[in-house]
Tab-separated table of C-alpha atoms in Angstrom:
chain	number	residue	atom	x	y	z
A	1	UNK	CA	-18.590	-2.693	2.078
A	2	UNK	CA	-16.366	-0.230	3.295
A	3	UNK	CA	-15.597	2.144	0.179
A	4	UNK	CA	-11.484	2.250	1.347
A	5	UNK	CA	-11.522	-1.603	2.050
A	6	UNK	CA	-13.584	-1.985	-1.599
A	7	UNK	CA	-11.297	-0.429	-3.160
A	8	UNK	CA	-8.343	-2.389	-2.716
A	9	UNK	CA	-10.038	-5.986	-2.982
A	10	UNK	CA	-9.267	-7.933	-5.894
A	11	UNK	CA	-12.123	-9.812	-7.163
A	12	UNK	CA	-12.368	-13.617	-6.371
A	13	UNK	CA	-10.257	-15.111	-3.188
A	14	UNK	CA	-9.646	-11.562	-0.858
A	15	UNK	CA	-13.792	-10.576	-2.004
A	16	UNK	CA	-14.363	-13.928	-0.577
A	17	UNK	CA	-12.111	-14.067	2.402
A	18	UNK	CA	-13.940	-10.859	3.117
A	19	UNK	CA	-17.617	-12.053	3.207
A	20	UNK	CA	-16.626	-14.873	5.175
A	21	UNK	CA	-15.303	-12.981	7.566
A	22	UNK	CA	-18.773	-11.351	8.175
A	23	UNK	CA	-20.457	-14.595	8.215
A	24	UNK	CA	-18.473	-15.838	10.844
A	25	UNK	CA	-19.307	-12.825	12.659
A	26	UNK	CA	-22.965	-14.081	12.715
A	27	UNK	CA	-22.175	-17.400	14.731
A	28	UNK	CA	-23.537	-15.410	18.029
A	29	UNK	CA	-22.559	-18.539	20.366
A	30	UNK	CA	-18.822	-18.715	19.016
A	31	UNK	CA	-17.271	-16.198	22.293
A	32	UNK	CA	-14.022	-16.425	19.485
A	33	UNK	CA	-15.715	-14.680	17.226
A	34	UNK	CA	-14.225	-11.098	17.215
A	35	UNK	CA	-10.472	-12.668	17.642
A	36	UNK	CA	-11.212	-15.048	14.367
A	37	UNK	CA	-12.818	-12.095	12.378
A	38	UNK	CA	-9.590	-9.979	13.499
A	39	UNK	CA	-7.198	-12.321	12.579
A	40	UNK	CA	-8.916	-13.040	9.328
A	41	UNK	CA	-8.525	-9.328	8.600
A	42	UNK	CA	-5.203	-9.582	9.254
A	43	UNK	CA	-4.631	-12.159	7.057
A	44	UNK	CA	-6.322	-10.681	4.414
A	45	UNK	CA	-3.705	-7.459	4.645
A	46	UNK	CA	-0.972	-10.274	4.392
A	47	UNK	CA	-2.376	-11.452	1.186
A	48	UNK	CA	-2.965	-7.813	-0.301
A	49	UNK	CA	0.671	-7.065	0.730
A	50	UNK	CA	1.772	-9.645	-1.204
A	51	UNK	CA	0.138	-9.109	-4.075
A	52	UNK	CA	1.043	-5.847	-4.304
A	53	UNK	CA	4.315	-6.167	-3.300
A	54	UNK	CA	5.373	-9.884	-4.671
A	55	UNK	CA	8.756	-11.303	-3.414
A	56	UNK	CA	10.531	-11.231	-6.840
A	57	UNK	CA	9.938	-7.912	-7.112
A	58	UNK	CA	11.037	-6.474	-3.725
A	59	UNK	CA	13.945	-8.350	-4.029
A	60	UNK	CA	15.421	-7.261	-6.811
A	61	UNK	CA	14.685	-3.206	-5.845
A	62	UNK	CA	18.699	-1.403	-4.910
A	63	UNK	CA	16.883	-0.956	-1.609
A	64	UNK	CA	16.086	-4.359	-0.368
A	65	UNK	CA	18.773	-5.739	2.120
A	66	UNK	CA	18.607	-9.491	3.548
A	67	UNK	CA	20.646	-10.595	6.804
A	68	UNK	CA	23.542	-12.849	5.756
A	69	UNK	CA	23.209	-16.412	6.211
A	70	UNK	CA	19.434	-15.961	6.181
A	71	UNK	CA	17.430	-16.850	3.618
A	72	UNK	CA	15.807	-14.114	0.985
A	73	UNK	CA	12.946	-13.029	3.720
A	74	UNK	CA	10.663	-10.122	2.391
A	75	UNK	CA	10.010	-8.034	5.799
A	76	UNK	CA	6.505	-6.168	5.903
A	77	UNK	CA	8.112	-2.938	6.120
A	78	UNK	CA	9.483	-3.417	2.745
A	79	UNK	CA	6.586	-4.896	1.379
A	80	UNK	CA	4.693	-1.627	2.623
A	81	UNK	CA	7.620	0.053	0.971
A	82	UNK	CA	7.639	-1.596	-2.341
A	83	UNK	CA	3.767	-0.728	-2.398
A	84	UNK	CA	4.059	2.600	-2.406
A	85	UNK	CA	7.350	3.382	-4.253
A	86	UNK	CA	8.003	-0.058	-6.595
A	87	UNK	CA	11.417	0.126	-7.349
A	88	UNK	CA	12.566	3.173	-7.108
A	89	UNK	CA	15.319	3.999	-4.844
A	90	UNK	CA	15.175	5.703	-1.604
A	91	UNK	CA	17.500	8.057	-2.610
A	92	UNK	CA	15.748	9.299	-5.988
A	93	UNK	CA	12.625	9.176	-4.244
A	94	UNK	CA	14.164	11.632	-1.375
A	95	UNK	CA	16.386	13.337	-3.384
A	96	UNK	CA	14.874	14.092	-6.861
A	97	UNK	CA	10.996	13.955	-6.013
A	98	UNK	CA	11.462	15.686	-2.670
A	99	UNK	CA	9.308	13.694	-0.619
A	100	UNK	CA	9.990	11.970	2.961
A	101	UNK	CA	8.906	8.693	2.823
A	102	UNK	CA	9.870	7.201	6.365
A	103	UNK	CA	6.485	8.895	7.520
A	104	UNK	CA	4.612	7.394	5.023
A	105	UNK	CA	6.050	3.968	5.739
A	106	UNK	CA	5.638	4.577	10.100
A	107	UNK	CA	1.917	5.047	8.695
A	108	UNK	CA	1.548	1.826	7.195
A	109	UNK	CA	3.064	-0.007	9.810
A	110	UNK	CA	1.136	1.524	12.732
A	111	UNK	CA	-2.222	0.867	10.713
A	112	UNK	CA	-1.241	-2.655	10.270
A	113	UNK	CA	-0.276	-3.054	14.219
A	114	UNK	CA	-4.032	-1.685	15.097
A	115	UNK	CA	-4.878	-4.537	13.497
A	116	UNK	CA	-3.340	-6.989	15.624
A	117	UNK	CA	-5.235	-5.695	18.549
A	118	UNK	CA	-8.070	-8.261	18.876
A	119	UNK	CA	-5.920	-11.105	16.961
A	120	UNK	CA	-4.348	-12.359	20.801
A	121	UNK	CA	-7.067	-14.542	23.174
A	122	UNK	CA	-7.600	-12.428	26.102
A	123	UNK	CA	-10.223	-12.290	28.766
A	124	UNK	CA	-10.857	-8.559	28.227
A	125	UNK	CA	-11.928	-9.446	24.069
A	126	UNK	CA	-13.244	-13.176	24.752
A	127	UNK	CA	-17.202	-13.391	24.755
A	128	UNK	CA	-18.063	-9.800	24.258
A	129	UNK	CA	-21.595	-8.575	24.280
A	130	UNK	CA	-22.602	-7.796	20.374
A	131	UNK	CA	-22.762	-4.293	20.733
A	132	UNK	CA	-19.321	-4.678	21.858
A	133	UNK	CA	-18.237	-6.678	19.222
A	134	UNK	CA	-20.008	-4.465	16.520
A	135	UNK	CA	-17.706	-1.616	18.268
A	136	UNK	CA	-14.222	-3.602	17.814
A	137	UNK	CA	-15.212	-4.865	14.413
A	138	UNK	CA	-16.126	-1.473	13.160
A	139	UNK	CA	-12.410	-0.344	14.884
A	140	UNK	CA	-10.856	-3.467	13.120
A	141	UNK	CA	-12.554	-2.246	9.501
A	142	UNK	CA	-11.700	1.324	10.325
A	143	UNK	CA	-7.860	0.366	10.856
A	144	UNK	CA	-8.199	-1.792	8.002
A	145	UNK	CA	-9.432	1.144	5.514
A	146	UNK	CA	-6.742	3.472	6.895
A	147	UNK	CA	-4.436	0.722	6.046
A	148	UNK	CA	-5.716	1.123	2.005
A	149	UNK	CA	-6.285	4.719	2.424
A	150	UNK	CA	-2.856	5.145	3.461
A	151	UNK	CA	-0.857	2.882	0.994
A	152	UNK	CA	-3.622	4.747	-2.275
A	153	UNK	CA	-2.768	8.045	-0.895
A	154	UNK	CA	1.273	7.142	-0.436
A	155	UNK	CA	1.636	5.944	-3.767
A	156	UNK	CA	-0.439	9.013	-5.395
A	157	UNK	CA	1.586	11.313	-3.611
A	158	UNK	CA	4.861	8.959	-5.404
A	159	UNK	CA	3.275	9.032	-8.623
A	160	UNK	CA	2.447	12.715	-8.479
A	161	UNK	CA	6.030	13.616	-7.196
A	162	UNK	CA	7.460	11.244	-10.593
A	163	UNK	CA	4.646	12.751	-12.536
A	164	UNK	CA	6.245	16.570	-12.997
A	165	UNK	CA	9.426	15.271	-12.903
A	166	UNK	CA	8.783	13.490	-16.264
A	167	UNK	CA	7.060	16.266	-17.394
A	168	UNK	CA	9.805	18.816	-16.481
A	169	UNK	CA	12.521	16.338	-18.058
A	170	UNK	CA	10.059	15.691	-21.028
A	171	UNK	CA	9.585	19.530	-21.853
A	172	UNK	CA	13.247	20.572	-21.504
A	173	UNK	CA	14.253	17.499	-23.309
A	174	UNK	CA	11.943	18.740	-26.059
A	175	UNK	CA	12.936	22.565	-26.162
A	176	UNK	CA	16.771	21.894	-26.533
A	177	UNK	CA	15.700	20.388	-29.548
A	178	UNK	CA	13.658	22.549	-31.254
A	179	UNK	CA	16.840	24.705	-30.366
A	180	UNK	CA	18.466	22.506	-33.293
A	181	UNK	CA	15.955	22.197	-35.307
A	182	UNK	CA	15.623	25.900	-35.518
A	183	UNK	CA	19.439	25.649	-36.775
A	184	UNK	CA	18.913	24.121	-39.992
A	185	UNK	CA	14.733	24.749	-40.549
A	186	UNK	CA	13.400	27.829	-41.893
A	187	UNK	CA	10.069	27.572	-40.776
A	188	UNK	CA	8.533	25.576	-38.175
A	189	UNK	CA	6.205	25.837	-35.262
A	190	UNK	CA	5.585	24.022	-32.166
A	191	UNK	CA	2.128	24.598	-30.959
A	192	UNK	CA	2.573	22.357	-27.695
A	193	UNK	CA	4.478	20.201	-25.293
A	194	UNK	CA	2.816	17.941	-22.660
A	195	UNK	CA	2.761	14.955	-21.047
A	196	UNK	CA	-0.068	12.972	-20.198
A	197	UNK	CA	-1.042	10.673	-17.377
């Protein structure tokens, strides 16, 4: 298995959904092979959105807007969103932690269009020769590990950003108050101040 794909597979249903996917691809005289594995893979990067990025949550994050007179739909944008970033605002995450997230978000979405590119029945993907289809699935896994690359590498550049800036607000927190205590003590040491992960 595809280390990037392995490592955002939670054990039982989307481990499962995976190796069937595979097995299908062994049914040489199915010519819908390729569009069923694609779909499936697709599917599968439905179900991880959602799991990392549950309805409840998204909804209740300052960010999330719904169109009136619609009901409460989660768009995958924001579900791409909410898996990188949780719940914290656009404008903390721009303004405090310094980071531009629209790219990261463009990334998601265009890895999740690639794979939509063998879902659709046409001639050109229908019946393809297996070294063809080994070709396309290996492009359908590849977009599907950039996919998990790109929403592990998002959120650790999030979580790095948020990291040092509860470290910085941790340590200065800290040294205005050994600033009192070295008011009223007479002796006293600090020997360090740190944060962990």
């Amino acid at each position: 298995m595809n280390d990037g794909i392995d490592s955002l597979l939670k054990e039982g249903f989307e481990r499962e959904l995976f190796a069937s996917l595979h097995q299908g691809l062994n049914d040489l005289h199915n010519k819908l092979r390729l569009n069923n594995f694609a779909y499936g893979m697709q599917e599968l990067m439905r179900h991880i959105l959602r799991r990392l990025a549950p309805d409840d949550s998204v909804i209740k994050c300052s960010w999330y807007k719904h169109e009136p007179n619609k009901p409460m739909v989660v768009s995958r944008r924001q579900r791409a969103c909410f898996a990188v970033q949780g719940g914290l605002s656009d404008e903390y995450v721009r303004d405090i932690l310094k980071l531009e997230t629209e790219s990261m978000y463009t990334a998601l979405i265009c890895t999740i269009d690639r794979l939509s590119k063998f879902t659709h029945i046409e001639e050109k993907v229908f019946g393809l020769a297996e070294a063809e289809v080994a070709a396309k699935v290996r492009e359908t896994e590849e977009a599907f590990a950039a996919f998990c690359s790109t929403i592990w590498s998002c959120r650790a550049e999030i979580i790095d950003a948020l990291w040092l800036q509860i470290d910085e607000a941790v340590v200065g927190k800290t040294l205005n108050t050994i600033e009192a205590i070295d008011e009223i003590a007479t002796h006293h040491s600090i020997e360090e101040i740190y944060t962990s992960d």
